[in-house]
Coordinates of C-alpha atoms and ligand atoms in Angstrom, one line a residue:
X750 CA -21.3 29.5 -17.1
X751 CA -23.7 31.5 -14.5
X752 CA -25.0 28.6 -13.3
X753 CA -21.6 27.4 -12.3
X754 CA -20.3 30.6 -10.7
X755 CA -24.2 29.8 -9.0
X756 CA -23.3 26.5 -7.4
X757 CA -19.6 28.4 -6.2
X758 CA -22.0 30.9 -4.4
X759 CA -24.5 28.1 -2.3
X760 CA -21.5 26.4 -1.6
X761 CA -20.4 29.5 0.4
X762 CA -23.8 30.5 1.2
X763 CA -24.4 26.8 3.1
X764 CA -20.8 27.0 4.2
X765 CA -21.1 27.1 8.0
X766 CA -24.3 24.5 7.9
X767 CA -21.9 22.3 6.0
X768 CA -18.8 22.7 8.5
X769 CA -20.8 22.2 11.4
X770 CA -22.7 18.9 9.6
X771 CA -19.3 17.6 9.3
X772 CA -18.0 17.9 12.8
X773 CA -21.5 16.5 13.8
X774 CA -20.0 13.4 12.3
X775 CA -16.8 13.7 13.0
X776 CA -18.0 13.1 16.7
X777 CA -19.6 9.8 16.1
X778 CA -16.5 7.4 16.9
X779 CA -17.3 5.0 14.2
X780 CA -14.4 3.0 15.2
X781 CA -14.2 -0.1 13.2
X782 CA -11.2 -2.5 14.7
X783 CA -12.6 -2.4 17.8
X784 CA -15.6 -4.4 19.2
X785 CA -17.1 -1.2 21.1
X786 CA -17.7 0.8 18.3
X787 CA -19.7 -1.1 16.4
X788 CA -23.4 1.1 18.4
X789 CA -21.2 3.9 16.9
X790 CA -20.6 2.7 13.5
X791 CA -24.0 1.8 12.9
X792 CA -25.1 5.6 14.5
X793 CA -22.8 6.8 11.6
X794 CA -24.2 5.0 8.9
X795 CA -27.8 6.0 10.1
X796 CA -26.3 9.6 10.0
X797 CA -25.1 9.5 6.7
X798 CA -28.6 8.1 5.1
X799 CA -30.3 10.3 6.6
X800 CA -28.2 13.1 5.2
X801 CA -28.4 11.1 1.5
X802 CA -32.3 11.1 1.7
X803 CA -32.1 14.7 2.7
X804 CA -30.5 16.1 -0.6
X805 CA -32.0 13.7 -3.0
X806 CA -29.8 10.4 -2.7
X807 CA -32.2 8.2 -1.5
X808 CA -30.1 5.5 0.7
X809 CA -30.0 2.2 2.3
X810 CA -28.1 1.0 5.0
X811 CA -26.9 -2.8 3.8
X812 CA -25.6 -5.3 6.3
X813 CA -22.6 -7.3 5.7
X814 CA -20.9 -9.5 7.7
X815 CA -18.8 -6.7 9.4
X816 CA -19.7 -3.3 9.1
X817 CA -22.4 -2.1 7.4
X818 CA -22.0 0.1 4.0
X819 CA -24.4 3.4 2.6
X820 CA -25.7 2.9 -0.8
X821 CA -27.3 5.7 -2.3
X822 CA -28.4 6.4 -6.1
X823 CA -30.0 9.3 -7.6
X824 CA -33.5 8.2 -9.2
X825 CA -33.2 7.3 -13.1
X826 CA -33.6 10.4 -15.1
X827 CA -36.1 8.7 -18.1
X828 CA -35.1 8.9 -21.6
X829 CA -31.7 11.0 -20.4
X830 CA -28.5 8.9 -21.9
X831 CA -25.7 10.5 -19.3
X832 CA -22.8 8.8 -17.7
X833 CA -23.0 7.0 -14.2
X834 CA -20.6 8.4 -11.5
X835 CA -19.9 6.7 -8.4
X836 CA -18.4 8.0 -5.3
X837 CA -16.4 5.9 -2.8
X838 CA -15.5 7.3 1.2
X839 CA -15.1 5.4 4.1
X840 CA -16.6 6.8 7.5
X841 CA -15.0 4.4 9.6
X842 CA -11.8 5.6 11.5
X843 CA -8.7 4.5 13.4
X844 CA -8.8 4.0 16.4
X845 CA -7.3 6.9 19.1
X846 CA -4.6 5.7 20.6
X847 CA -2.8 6.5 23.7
X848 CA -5.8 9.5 24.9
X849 CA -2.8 11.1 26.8
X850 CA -0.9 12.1 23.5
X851 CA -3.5 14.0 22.2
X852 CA -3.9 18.0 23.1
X853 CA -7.0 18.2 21.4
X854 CA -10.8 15.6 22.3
X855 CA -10.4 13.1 19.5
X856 CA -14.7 13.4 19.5
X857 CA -15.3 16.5 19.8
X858 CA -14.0 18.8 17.4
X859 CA -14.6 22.4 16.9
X860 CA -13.4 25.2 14.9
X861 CA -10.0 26.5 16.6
X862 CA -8.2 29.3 14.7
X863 CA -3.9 28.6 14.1
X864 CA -2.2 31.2 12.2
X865 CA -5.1 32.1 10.4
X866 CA -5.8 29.3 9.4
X867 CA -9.6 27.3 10.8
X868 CA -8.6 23.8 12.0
X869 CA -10.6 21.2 13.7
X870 CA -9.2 18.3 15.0
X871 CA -10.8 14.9 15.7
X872 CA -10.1 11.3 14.8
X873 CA -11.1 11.1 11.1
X874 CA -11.2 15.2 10.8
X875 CA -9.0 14.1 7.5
X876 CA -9.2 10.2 7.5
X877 CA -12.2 10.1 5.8
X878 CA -15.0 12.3 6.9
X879 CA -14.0 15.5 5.3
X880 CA -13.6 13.5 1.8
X881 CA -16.5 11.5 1.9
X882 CA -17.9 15.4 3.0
X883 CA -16.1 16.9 -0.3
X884 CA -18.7 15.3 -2.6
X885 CA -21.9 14.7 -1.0
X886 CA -21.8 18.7 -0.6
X887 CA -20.5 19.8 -3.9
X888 CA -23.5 17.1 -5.2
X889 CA -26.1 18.9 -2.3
X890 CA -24.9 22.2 -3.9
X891 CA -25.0 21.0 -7.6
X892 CA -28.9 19.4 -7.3
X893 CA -29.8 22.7 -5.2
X894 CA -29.2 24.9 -8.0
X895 CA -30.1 22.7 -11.2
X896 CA -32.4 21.1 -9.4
X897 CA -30.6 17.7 -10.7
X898 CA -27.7 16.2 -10.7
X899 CA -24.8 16.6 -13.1
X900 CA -24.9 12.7 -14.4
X901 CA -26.7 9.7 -13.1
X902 CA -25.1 9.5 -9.1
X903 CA -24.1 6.5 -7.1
X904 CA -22.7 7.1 -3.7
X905 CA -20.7 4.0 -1.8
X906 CA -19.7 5.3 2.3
X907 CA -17.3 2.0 3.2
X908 CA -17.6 0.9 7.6
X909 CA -14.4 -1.2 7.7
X910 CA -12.0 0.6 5.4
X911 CA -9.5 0.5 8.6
X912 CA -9.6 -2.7 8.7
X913 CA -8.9 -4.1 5.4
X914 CA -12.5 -3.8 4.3
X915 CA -12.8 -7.9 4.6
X916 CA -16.7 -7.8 3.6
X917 CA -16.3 -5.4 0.2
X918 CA -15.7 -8.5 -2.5
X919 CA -18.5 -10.3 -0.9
X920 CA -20.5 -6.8 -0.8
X921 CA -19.6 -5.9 -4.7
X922 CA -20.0 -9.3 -5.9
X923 CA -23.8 -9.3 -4.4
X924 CA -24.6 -5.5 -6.1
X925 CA -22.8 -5.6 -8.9
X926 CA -25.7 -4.3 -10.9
X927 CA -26.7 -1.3 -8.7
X928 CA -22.4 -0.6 -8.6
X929 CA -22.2 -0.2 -12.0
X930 CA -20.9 2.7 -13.3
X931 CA -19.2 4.6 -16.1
X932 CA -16.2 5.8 -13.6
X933 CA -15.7 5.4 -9.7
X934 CA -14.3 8.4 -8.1
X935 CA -12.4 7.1 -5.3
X936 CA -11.9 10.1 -2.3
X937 CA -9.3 8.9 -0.4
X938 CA -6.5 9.9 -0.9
X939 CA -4.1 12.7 -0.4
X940 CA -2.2 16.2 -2.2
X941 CA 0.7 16.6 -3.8
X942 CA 1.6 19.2 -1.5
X943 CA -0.9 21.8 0.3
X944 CA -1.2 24.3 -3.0
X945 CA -0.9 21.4 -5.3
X946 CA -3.6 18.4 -6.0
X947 CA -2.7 15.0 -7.4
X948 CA -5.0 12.1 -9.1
X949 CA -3.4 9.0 -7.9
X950 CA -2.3 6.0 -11.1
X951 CA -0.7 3.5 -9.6
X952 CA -1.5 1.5 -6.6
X953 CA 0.7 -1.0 -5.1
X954 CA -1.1 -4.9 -4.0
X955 CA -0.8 -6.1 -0.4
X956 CA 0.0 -9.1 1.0
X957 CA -0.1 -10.0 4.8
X958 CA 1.4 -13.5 5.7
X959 CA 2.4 -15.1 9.6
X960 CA 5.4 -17.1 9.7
X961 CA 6.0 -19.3 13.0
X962 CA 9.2 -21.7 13.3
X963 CA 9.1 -24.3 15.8
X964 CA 12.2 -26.5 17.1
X965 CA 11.4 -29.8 17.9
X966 CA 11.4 -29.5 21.8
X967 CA 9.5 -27.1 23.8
X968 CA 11.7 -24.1 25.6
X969 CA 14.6 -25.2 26.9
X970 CA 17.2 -24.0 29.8
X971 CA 19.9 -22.5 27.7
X972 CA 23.4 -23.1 29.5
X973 CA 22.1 -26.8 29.3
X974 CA 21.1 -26.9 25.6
X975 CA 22.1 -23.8 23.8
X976 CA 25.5 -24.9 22.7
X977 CA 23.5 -28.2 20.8
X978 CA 19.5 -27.5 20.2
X979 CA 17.9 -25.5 17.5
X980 CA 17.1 -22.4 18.5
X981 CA 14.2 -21.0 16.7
X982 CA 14.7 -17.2 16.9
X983 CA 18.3 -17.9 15.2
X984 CA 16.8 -19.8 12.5
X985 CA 14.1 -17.0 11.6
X986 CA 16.3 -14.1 11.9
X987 CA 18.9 -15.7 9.8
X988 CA 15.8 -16.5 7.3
X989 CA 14.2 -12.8 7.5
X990 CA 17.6 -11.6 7.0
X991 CA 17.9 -13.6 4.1
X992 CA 15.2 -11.9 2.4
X993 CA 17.1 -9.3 0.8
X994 CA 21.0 -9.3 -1.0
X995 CA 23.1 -6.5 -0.7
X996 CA 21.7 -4.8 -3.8
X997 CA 18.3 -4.5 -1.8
X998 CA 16.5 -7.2 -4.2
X999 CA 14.1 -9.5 -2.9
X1000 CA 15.8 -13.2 -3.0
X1001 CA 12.7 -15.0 -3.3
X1002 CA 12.8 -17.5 -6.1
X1003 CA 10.4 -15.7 -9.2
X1004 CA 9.7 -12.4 -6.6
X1005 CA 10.4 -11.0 -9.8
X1006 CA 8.4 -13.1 -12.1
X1007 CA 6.3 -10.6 -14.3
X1008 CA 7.0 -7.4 -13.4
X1009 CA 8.3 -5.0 -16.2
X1010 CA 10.2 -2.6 -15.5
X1011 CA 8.8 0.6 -14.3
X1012 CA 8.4 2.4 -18.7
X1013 CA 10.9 5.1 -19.4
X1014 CA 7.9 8.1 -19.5
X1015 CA 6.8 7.2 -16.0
X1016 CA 10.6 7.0 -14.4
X1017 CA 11.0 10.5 -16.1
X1018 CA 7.7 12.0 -14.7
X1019 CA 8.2 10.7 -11.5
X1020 CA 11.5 12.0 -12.1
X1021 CA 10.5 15.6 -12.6
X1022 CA 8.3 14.9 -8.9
X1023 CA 11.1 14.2 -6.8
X1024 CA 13.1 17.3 -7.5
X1025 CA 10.7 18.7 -5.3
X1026 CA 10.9 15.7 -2.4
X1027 CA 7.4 17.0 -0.3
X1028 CA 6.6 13.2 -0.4
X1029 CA 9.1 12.1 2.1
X1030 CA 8.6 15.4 4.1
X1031 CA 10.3 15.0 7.6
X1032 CA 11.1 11.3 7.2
X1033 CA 14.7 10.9 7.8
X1034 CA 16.0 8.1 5.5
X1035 CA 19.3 7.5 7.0
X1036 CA 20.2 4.1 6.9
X1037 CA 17.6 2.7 5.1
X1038 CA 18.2 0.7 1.9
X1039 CA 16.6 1.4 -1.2
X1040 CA 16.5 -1.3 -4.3
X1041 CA 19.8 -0.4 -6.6
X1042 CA 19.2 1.3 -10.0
X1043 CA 16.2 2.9 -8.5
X1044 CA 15.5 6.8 -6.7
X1045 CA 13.7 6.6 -3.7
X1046 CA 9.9 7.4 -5.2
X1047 CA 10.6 4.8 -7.8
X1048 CA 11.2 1.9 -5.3
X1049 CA 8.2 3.4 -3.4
X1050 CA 5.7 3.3 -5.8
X1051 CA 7.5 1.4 -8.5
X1052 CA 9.0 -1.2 -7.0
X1053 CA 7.6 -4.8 -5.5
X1054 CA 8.5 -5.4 -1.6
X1055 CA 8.5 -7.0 1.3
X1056 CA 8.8 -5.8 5.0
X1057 CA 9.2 -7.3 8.6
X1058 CA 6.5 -6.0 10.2
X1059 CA 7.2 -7.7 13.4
X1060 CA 8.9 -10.2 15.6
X1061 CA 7.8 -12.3 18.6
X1062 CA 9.5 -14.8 20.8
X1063 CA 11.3 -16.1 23.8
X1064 CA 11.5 -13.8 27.0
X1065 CA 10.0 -10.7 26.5
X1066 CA 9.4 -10.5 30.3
X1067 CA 11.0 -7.6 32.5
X1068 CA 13.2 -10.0 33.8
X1069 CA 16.0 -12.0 32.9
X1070 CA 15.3 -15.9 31.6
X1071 CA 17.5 -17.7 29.9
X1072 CA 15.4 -20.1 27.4
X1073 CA 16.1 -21.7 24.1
X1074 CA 12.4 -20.7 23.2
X1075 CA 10.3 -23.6 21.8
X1076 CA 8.9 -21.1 18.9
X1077 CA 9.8 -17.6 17.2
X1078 CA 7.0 -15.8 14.9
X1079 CA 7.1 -13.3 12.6
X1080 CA 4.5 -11.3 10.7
X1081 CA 5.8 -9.7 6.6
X1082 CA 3.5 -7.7 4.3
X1083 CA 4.5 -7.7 0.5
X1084 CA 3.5 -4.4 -1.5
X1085 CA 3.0 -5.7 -4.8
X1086 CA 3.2 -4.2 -8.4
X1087 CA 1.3 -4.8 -12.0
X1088 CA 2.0 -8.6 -12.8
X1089 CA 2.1 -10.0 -9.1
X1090 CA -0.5 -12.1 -8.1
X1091 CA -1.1 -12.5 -4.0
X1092 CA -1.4 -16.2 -4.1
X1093 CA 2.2 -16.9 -6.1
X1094 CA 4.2 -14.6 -4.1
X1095 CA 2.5 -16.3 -0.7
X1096 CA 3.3 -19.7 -1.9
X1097 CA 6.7 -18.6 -3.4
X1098 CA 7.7 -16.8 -0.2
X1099 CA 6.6 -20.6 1.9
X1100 CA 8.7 -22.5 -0.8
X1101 CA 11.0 -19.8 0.5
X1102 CA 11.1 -20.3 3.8
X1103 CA 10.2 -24.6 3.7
X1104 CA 13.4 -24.6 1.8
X1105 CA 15.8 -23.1 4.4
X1106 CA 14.5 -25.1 7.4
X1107 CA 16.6 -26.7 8.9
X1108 CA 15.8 -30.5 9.4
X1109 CA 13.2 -31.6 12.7
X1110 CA 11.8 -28.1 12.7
X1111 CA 8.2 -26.9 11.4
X1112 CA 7.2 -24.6 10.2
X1113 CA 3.4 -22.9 10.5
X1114 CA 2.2 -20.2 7.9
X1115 CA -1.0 -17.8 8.5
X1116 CA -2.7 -15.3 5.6
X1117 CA -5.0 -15.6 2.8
X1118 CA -6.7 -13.4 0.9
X1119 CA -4.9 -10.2 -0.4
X1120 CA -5.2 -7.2 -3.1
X1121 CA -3.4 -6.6 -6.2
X1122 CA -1.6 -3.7 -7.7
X1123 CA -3.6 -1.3 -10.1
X1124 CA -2.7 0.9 -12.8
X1125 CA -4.8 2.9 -14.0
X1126 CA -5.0 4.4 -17.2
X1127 CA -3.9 8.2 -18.0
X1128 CA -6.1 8.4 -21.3
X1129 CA -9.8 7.7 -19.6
X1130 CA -11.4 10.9 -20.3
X1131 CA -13.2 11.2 -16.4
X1132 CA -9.1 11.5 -15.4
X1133 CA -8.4 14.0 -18.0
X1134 CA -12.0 16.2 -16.7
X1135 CA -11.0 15.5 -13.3
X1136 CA -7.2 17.4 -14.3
X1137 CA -8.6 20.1 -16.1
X1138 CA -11.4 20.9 -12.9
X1139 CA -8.6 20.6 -10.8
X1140 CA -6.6 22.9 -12.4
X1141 CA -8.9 25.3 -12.6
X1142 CA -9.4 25.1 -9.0
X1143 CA -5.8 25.1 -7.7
X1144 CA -4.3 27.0 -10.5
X1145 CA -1.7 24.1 -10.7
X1146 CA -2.3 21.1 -12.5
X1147 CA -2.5 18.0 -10.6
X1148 CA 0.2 15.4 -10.0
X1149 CA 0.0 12.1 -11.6
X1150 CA 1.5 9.9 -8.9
X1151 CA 1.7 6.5 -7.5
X1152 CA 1.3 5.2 -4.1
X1153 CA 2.7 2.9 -1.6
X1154 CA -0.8 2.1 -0.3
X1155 CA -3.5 -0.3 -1.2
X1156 CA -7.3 1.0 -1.5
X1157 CA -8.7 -2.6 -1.9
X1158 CA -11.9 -0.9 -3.8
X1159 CA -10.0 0.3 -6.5
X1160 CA -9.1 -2.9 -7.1
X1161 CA -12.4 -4.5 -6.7
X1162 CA -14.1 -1.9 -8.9
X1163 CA -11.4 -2.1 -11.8
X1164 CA -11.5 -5.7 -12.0
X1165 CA -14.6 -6.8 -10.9
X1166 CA -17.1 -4.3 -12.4
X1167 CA -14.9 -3.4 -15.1
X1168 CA -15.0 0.4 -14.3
X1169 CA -12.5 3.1 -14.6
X1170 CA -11.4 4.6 -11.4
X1171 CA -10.5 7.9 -11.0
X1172 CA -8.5 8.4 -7.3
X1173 CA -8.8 11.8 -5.9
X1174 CA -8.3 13.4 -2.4
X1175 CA -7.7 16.5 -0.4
X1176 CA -5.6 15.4 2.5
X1177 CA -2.1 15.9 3.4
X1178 CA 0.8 13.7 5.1
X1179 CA 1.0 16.8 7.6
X1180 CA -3.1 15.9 8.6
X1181 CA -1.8 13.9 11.1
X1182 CA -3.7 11.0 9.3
X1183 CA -3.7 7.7 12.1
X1184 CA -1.8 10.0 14.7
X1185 CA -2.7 11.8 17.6
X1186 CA -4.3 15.1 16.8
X1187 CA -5.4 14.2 13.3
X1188 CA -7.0 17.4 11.3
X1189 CA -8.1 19.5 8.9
X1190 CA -9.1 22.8 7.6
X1191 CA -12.1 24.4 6.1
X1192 CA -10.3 26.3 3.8
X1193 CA -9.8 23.1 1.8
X1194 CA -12.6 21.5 2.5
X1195 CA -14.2 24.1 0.7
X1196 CA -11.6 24.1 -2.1
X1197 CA -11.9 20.4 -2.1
X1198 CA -15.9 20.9 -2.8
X1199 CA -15.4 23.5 -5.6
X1200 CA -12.7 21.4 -6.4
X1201 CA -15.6 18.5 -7.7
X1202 CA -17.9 21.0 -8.6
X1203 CA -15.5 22.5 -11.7
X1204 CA -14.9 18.3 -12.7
X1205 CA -18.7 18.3 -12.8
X1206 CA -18.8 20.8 -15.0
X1207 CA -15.7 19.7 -17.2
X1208 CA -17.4 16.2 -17.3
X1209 CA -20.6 17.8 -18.7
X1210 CA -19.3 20.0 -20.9
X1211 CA -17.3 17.3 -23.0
X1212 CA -19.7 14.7 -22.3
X1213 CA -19.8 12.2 -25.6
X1214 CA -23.0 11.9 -27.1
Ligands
ZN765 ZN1 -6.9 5.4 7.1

């Protein structure tokens, strides 16, 4: 027990080094999306070896065909049987924006006091740097005073998280071996609320697909034609509008084909969540539509959909031209749930969409690839060490919730390598997370550090033999 309340104190005695580490990286703007970040990206990953190295992790930096990731294992412990942790973060950010909407340097961040409260704000302050700092220095603490780590440690820092992580099957597929583990804990994701942490179980699947419909002429001067040609915005709309019925179901042909409904004991958990609606925060929800027979968090995380995510065509000029455009595109993402698989709902949503053409028009379709939903399970015993540590940090036991969002890894991992994943994070809607003046605090980046040293603890103390 003294050794524990021991790791609690060199976390605060190495505080400040820590904090100031952290905005050290926070400054690097490992932007992934865009080409002139890539010096940057690879400055960061250089960065985070050498900090690895430093506490005992040695690392590599391994090229992919994007960005590169940091691998990093603790050296086998001989004759010690003790489970494999790994730890996933991404160090790659969003990009900034519009500069002018931001009161604060998106690179260069520094401790500013607000209400108390010691913020720093920077591009990726919250979006991943501070988690991905969360456990490499409760695990810098941890080896500090035992002079070992708590289990056998592998540590996976992601470059192109922000970008759909294109290279990561590829990259697991090659290291399997070296990736497997006995649990992943995946650190990116966010709070029930700001006194209360959550372990994230379900994850929806993602789909991205580009629809374009041509006519069979090229534009066309519209007082001449319009009354007789096909007009291809017309056509789409009336197809995108198509996509739902008044119920706010999905009117693909088998959408629905394997889902189960969402079990009773989850609909009354989640149920007992939203009487407290911090989820949806300051998002006004007037005239949206939400699926009948569901609440709002049930369609959210519960519920298969899919969204118009944008529309392009004809004059978008500052001026007035009247064309029958030649063309009209449109770009959907499905969030999927457990039983939908990326490639049927692409082909079902082309059947879709071939089926309501009207005749001498074509139709184009872009998109491959995609992610899956994940559930993951509430017995594994890392989630149940992971509640208890957080309860004992918090004083409030964590929310079991679902998510919107996709992490792709969590997929990969689960599937792939066959490894229970245990999502965990310290951030909060109100972070400002892929927005101007995106923060964070040190007040919970150190509870979020003592936060992993307590699961440490709960995972060695009812460790199986
Ligand atoms: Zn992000």
């Amino acid at each position: 027990m003294s050794d524990r309340e021991d790791v609690l104190r060199e976390i605060d005695r190495n505080f400040d080094v820590a904090v100031n580490k952290l905005l050290e990286l926070i400054a690097i703007p490992s932007i992934s999306s865009e080409p002139s970040g890539e010096a940057d990206i690879a400055r960061a990953a250089e960065w985070l070896k050498a900090e690895l190295d430093a506490i005992g992790l040695p690392a590599k930096v391994v090229p992919t065909k994007g960005h590169p990731v940091v691998l990093a294992h603790s050296a086998a412990q001989l004759g010690l049987r003790r489970p494999c942790l790994l730890f996933y973060g991404h160090y790659d950010v969003q990009p900034v924006g519009d500069p002018a909407e931001w009161k604060h340097e998106p690179f260069e961040p520094r401790i500013v006091e607000e209400d108390g409260v010691h913020r720093f704000y920077g591009r990726g302050a919250s979006d991943s740097k501070s988690q991905l700092w969360t456990f490499v220095e409760a695990l810098r603490a941890w080896k500090s005073v035992h002079d070992d780590f708590p289990a056998d440690i592998t540590v996976l820092l992601e470059g192109e998280e922000e970008c759909g992580s294109p290279s990561l099957p590829e990259f697991i597929e090659a290291y399997r071996e070296e990736l497997e583990c006995d649990v992943a804990f995946i650190c990116d994701a966010e709070m029930w609320s700001p006194t209360q942490p959550a372990i994230t179980t379900q994850l929806k699947g993602l789909v991205h697909e580009k629809v374009t419909i041509s006519a069979p002429n090229p534009d066309l001067h519209s007082g001449h034609y319009g009354a007789v040609a096909a007009n291809p915005i017309r056509i789409l709309s009336s197809i995108l509008a198509g996509l739902h019925d008044e119920k706010g179901k999905v009117t693909i042909d088998g959408f629905y084909d394997g889902v189960s409904d969402i079990p009773e004991n989850v609909r009354a958990q989640w149920a007992e969540l939203a009487k407290e609606p911090t989820l949806i925060g300051d998002v006004d929800l007037t005239g949206g539509v939400t699926e009948e027979g569901y609440s709002s968090l049930e369609a959210m995380w519960g519920r298969p959909t899919v969204d118009i995510n944008g529309i392009t065509s004809g004059n978008q000029g500052p001026g007035e031209r009247s064309v029958l455009p030649g063309s009209a595109t449109s770009r959907l993402s499905f969030r999927l749930v457990p039983g939908q698989e990326p490639e049927t709902i692409r082909s079902r949503f082309r059947s879709h969409v071939e089926a309501s053409l009207p005749e001498g028009c074509r139709v184009e379709f872009e998109g491959a690839g995609g992610s899956s939903a994940v559930m993951l399970s509430q017995d594994s015993r890392f989630l149940k060490a992971s509640s208890r540590g957080l309860e004992e940090e918090w004083g409030m036991p964590p929310v079991l919730r679902g998510t919107g969002g996709a992490i792709p890894l969590v997929e990969q991992v689960n599937r792939r390598l066959g490894a229970e994943c245990v999502v965990i994070g310290f951030i909060l809607p109100s972070d400002a997370i892929h927005a101007p003046d995106e923060r964070y605090d040190t007040e919970r980046l150190r509870k979020g550090v003592r936060s992993w040293v307590r699961i440490f603890e709960e995972i060695q103390s009812h460790a199986e033999v």
